[in-house]
């Protein structure tokens, strides 16, 4: 592979790639997201390889194992291009027929297309399926179009153009201004304006600065970051390099999950390809800007996703958070200014630079701009990865996209923000997806894991479940968190057994107040949010168990 | 270990590489790491005993993992775990007497749409009802 040494050479490479691609050439995109991988998609891919060979089509049809398509519930999913015919629940036995009928004969295999569970209505093309129809898939939409192992596929769809624009057409301050104007808010949970964080790091006195991708994604029920990182790793990397340029960092870190082989493999390969092509390392694209990235893995504990804990882990130590009276953007890894954003935040950067802040702020609500990826799961018909503009209501996500609650059950509660999030009752379902609106009703979005709970869910038991999780995942460094969760669990366990005592609720509220005020990091500070939320909206469920 | 010689910051990398190949971290290896990386044994022990991925005891030939994430929980993970525990005859965190299986719980592997699920040696068995567990485990000698 030839190193690309200038913006003009990048354009030429893109032209070459596009010229070599025939838009009418058939392609088969088999989903290899976390959901489909668990549904034996590997056997489907192997069957396609064999079948293309035996029908004499090897080399004439592209077969790509892609990142997550989104509709995980109905996997393994297969898309046939150029028509964009969408097949669900594909088994190895279906493959011969798909190749013969659809790829060769241009006919649709009726039994494999999406059929609406309520109306029986069929949808042949991706864009017609209700799950996809109501989304705006700015970040994840390219997953079906590219092979994550091919940098050429990414360059071919316009990849790294934003990086070239930033390096050659903009000063670092201008890049920073654009991100600030776009009002890009951190997608990891806090919703803090990314531009301001970048600026703090840029202006910090230390000369050496770091940028970090937080791909830990330990929040139970969250799987959207790995969907974009596995399926389109260069998108995240491009965002990171642009950020490093704006901030003035020459070293970056990717902190990601160790237990997803495909994710690890795709990130490693993307970094290698980017280096070989002159997009990473010394003198990127001949611009004189140097930047490289090192990969670190979470080693299986939730607290290591917290920013200061994560930085200790990168240093090779235990992930113990520290108080944040000095921000990590001023003093982070080895006490150097370290700007940490999550996967989705970085993935938003290339489009902001390419299309401009004005375009970006045209999407979303007054205070939350752009789109948000949601991982939708729990008691829901269509679980999967969803991407919608901010402002979409929870009702639209649950019913129009998610297809409602299975088994004819009623919706009881919606839970956002994982184990430190909050549950809201069905009556608040018209709340729009918006950082501030959701925080106000008590279901802060967190990283975007939306858990749907049906009428059978015991909310007290859920609060106990979340605290059980957190007691295993806390680092135990500070007393309020370590001891507080334990005491809460004891009381909650009694209440769940129907042995609650008078005064238990008040004791729990008091412990929760102390934990929120005195814990070091957000794990301890917000560990009691599910408890508070359920006490606020479902208090009678506690009271019926107190005697 | 040679590439990390004398680099204390690489402690987690080294432990990870050994853990993923050997599936556990024997005492002699921890001693060797301490020497070669120039990290006190106490700190090696601190890190190795803290992170959940590291194991200081041997694992079974097959590793069963029952997801205890929120989505799996809502879809019946407790019941699934009970049947697995009953069938294998050990509780989560333990290894059976002839070291055929070790059982663990944990979350979240991000395949929430498959819940409740059991993963054996990295292979997912999703939407698993309790009565099908025996049938699945039969395939792992």
Coordinates of N, CA, C and O in Angstrom, one line a residue, chain A residues 38-39 72-73 220-221 223 226 257-259 295-296 299-300 313 316-319 377-378 383 451-452 461 465 469 472-473 475, chain B residues 9 11-13 16 43 46-47 50-54 68-71 73-75 78 107-114 124 127:
Chain A
X38 N -23.5 -13.8 17.7 CA -24.0 -14.8 18.7 C -25.1 -15.6 18.0 O -25.6 -16.6 18.7
X39 N -25.5 -15.3 16.8 CA -26.5 -16.1 16.1 C -25.9 -16.9 14.9 O -26.6 -17.0 13.9
X72 N -30.7 -6.0 15.6 CA -30.1 -7.2 16.1 C -31.1 -8.3 16.4 O -30.8 -9.5 16.3
X73 N -32.3 -7.9 16.8 CA -33.3 -8.9 17.2 C -33.6 -9.9 16.1 O -33.9 -11.1 16.4
X220 N -24.2 -1.8 31.6 CA -24.9 -2.9 31.2 C -26.1 -2.5 30.2 O -26.8 -1.5 30.5
X221 N -26.2 -3.2 29.1 CA -27.2 -2.9 28.1 C -26.8 -1.9 27.1 O -27.5 -1.5 26.2
X223 N -24.5 -1.1 23.9 CA -23.7 -1.8 22.9 C -23.6 -1.0 21.6 O -23.3 -1.5 20.5
X226 N -19.6 -0.1 20.5 CA -18.9 -1.2 19.8 C -19.5 -1.4 18.5 O -18.8 -1.9 17.6
X257 N -12.7 -2.5 25.1 CA -13.1 -3.7 25.8 C -12.1 -4.8 25.3 O -11.7 -4.9 24.2
X258 N -11.8 -5.7 26.3 CA -10.8 -6.8 26.0 C -11.6 -8.0 25.6 O -11.0 -8.9 25.0
X259 N -12.9 -8.0 25.8 CA -13.6 -9.3 25.6 C -14.4 -9.4 24.3 O -15.2 -10.3 24.1
X295 N -3.2 1.3 22.1 CA -4.4 0.7 22.5 C -4.3 0.0 23.9 O -3.3 -0.6 24.2
X296 N -5.2 0.3 24.8 CA -5.2 -0.3 26.1 C -6.6 -1.0 26.3 O -7.6 -0.5 25.8
X299 N -9.9 -4.2 32.0 CA -9.6 -5.6 32.4 C -10.8 -6.1 33.3 O -10.6 -6.8 34.2
X300 N -11.9 -5.6 32.9 CA -13.1 -6.3 33.4 C -13.6 -5.7 34.7 O -14.0 -6.4 35.6
X313 N -5.5 3.3 35.0 CA -5.4 2.0 34.4 C -4.4 2.0 33.2 O -3.7 1.1 33.0
X316 N -1.0 1.6 34.1 CA -0.7 0.2 34.5 C -1.0 0.0 36.0 O -0.5 -0.9 36.6
X317 N -1.9 0.8 36.6 CA -2.3 0.7 38.0 C -3.7 0.3 38.1 O -4.5 0.2 37.2
X318 N -4.1 0.1 39.4 CA -5.5 -0.2 39.7 C -6.4 1.1 39.3 O -5.9 2.2 39.6
X319 N -7.6 0.8 38.9 CA -8.4 2.0 38.4 C -9.1 2.6 39.6 O -10.3 2.4 39.8
X377 N -33.0 -2.3 24.5 CA -33.2 -3.7 24.8 C -34.1 -3.9 26.0 O -34.7 -2.9 26.5
X378 N -34.2 -5.1 26.5 CA -35.2 -5.4 27.6 C -36.4 -6.0 27.0 O -36.4 -6.8 26.0
X383 N -35.2 -5.2 19.6 CA -34.1 -4.7 20.2 C -33.0 -4.5 19.2 O -32.9 -5.2 18.2
X451 N -33.5 0.8 28.5 CA -34.0 -0.5 28.9 C -35.5 -0.4 29.0 O -36.0 0.5 29.7
X452 N -36.2 -1.3 28.4 CA -37.7 -1.2 28.4 C -38.2 -2.3 29.4 O -37.7 -3.5 29.3
X461 N -37.1 -4.7 43.1 CA -36.1 -5.8 42.8 C -35.1 -5.2 41.8 O -33.9 -5.5 41.8
X465 N -31.1 -5.0 42.1 CA -30.3 -5.6 41.0 C -29.2 -4.6 40.6 O -28.0 -5.0 40.5
X469 N -25.1 -5.0 41.2 CA -24.1 -4.9 40.2 C -23.0 -3.9 40.7 O -21.8 -4.2 40.6
X472 N -20.3 -4.9 43.1 CA -19.2 -5.7 42.5 C -18.3 -4.9 41.7 O -17.2 -5.4 41.4
X473 N -18.7 -3.7 41.3 CA -17.9 -3.0 40.3 C -17.3 -1.7 40.9 O -16.6 -1.0 40.2
X475 N -14.7 0.4 43.1 CA -13.3 0.1 43.4 C -13.0 -0.1 44.9 O -12.0 -0.7 45.3
Chain B
X9 N 5.2 0.2 33.5 CA 3.9 0.6 33.0 C 3.2 -0.4 32.1 O 2.0 -0.3 31.9
X11 N 2.7 -3.5 33.0 CA 2.2 -4.6 33.9 C 0.9 -5.2 33.4 O 0.7 -6.4 33.2
X12 N -0.1 -4.3 33.1 CA -1.5 -4.9 32.8 C -1.4 -5.6 31.4 O -2.0 -6.6 31.2
X13 N -0.6 -5.0 30.5 CA -0.5 -5.7 29.2 C 0.1 -7.1 29.3 O -0.4 -8.0 28.7
X16 N -2.4 -9.4 30.9 CA -3.5 -9.7 30.0 C -3.0 -10.8 29.0 O -3.8 -11.7 28.7
X43 N 2.6 -5.1 44.2 CA 1.8 -4.3 43.2 C 1.3 -5.3 42.1 O 0.2 -5.1 41.7
X46 N -1.6 -6.8 43.7 CA -2.7 -5.8 43.9 C -3.5 -5.8 42.5 O -4.7 -5.9 42.5
X47 N -2.7 -5.6 41.4 CA -3.4 -5.5 40.1 C -4.1 -6.8 39.7 O -5.2 -6.9 39.3
X50 N -7.2 -7.5 41.7 CA -8.3 -6.5 41.6 C -9.1 -6.7 40.3 O -10.3 -6.8 40.4
X51 N -8.5 -6.7 39.2 CA -9.2 -6.8 37.9 C -9.9 -8.2 37.8 O -9.2 -9.2 38.0
X52 N -11.1 -8.1 37.3 CA -11.9 -9.4 37.3 C -11.4 -10.4 36.2 O -11.7 -11.6 36.4
X53 N -10.8 -9.9 35.2 CA -10.4 -10.8 34.1 C -9.3 -11.7 34.6 O -9.1 -12.8 34.1
X54 N -8.4 -11.2 35.6 CA -7.3 -12.1 36.0 C -7.8 -13.1 37.0 O -8.6 -12.9 37.9
X68 N -25.3 -11.6 33.3 CA -26.2 -11.1 34.3 C -26.5 -9.6 34.1 O -26.7 -8.8 35.0
X69 N -26.4 -9.2 32.8 CA -26.7 -7.8 32.5 C -28.2 -7.5 32.6 O -29.0 -8.4 32.8
X70 N -28.5 -6.2 32.6 CA -29.9 -5.8 32.8 C -30.9 -6.4 31.9 O -31.9 -6.9 32.3
X71 N -30.5 -6.4 30.6 CA -31.5 -7.0 29.6 C -31.7 -8.5 29.8 O -32.8 -9.0 29.8
X73 N -31.3 -10.0 32.5 CA -32.0 -10.1 33.8 C -33.5 -10.0 33.6 O -34.3 -10.8 34.1
X74 N -33.9 -9.0 32.8 CA -35.3 -8.8 32.5 C -35.9 -9.9 31.7 O -37.1 -10.2 31.7
X75 N -35.0 -10.6 31.0 CA -35.5 -11.7 30.2 C -35.3 -13.1 30.8 O -35.4 -14.1 30.2
X78 N -31.8 -15.0 35.9 CA -31.7 -15.7 37.2 C -32.1 -17.2 37.1 O -31.4 -18.1 37.6
X107 N -21.3 -9.1 33.3 CA -22.0 -8.4 32.2 C -21.2 -7.2 31.8 O -20.3 -6.8 32.6
X108 N -21.4 -6.6 30.7 CA -22.4 -7.0 29.8 C -21.7 -7.2 28.5 O -20.8 -6.4 28.1
X109 N -21.9 -8.3 27.8 CA -21.2 -8.6 26.5 C -21.8 -7.9 25.3 O -21.3 -8.1 24.2
X110 N -22.8 -7.1 25.5 CA -23.3 -6.3 24.4 C -24.2 -7.1 23.4 O -24.6 -6.5 22.4
X111 N -24.5 -8.3 23.7 CA -25.4 -9.0 22.8 C -26.8 -9.2 23.5 O -27.3 -10.2 23.7
X112 N -27.2 -8.0 24.0 CA -28.4 -8.0 24.9 C -29.7 -8.5 24.1 O -30.6 -8.9 24.8
X113 N -29.6 -8.4 22.8 CA -30.8 -8.9 22.0 C -30.9 -10.4 22.1 O -31.9 -10.9 21.7
X114 N -29.9 -11.1 22.6 CA -29.9 -12.5 22.7 C -30.3 -13.0 24.1 O -30.3 -14.2 24.3
X124 N -21.7 -18.2 21.8 CA -22.9 -17.7 22.4 C -24.1 -18.7 22.2 O -24.2 -19.3 21.1
X127 N -31.0 -16.6 23.8 CA -32.4 -16.9 24.0 C -32.6 -18.3 24.6 O -33.4 -19.1 24.0

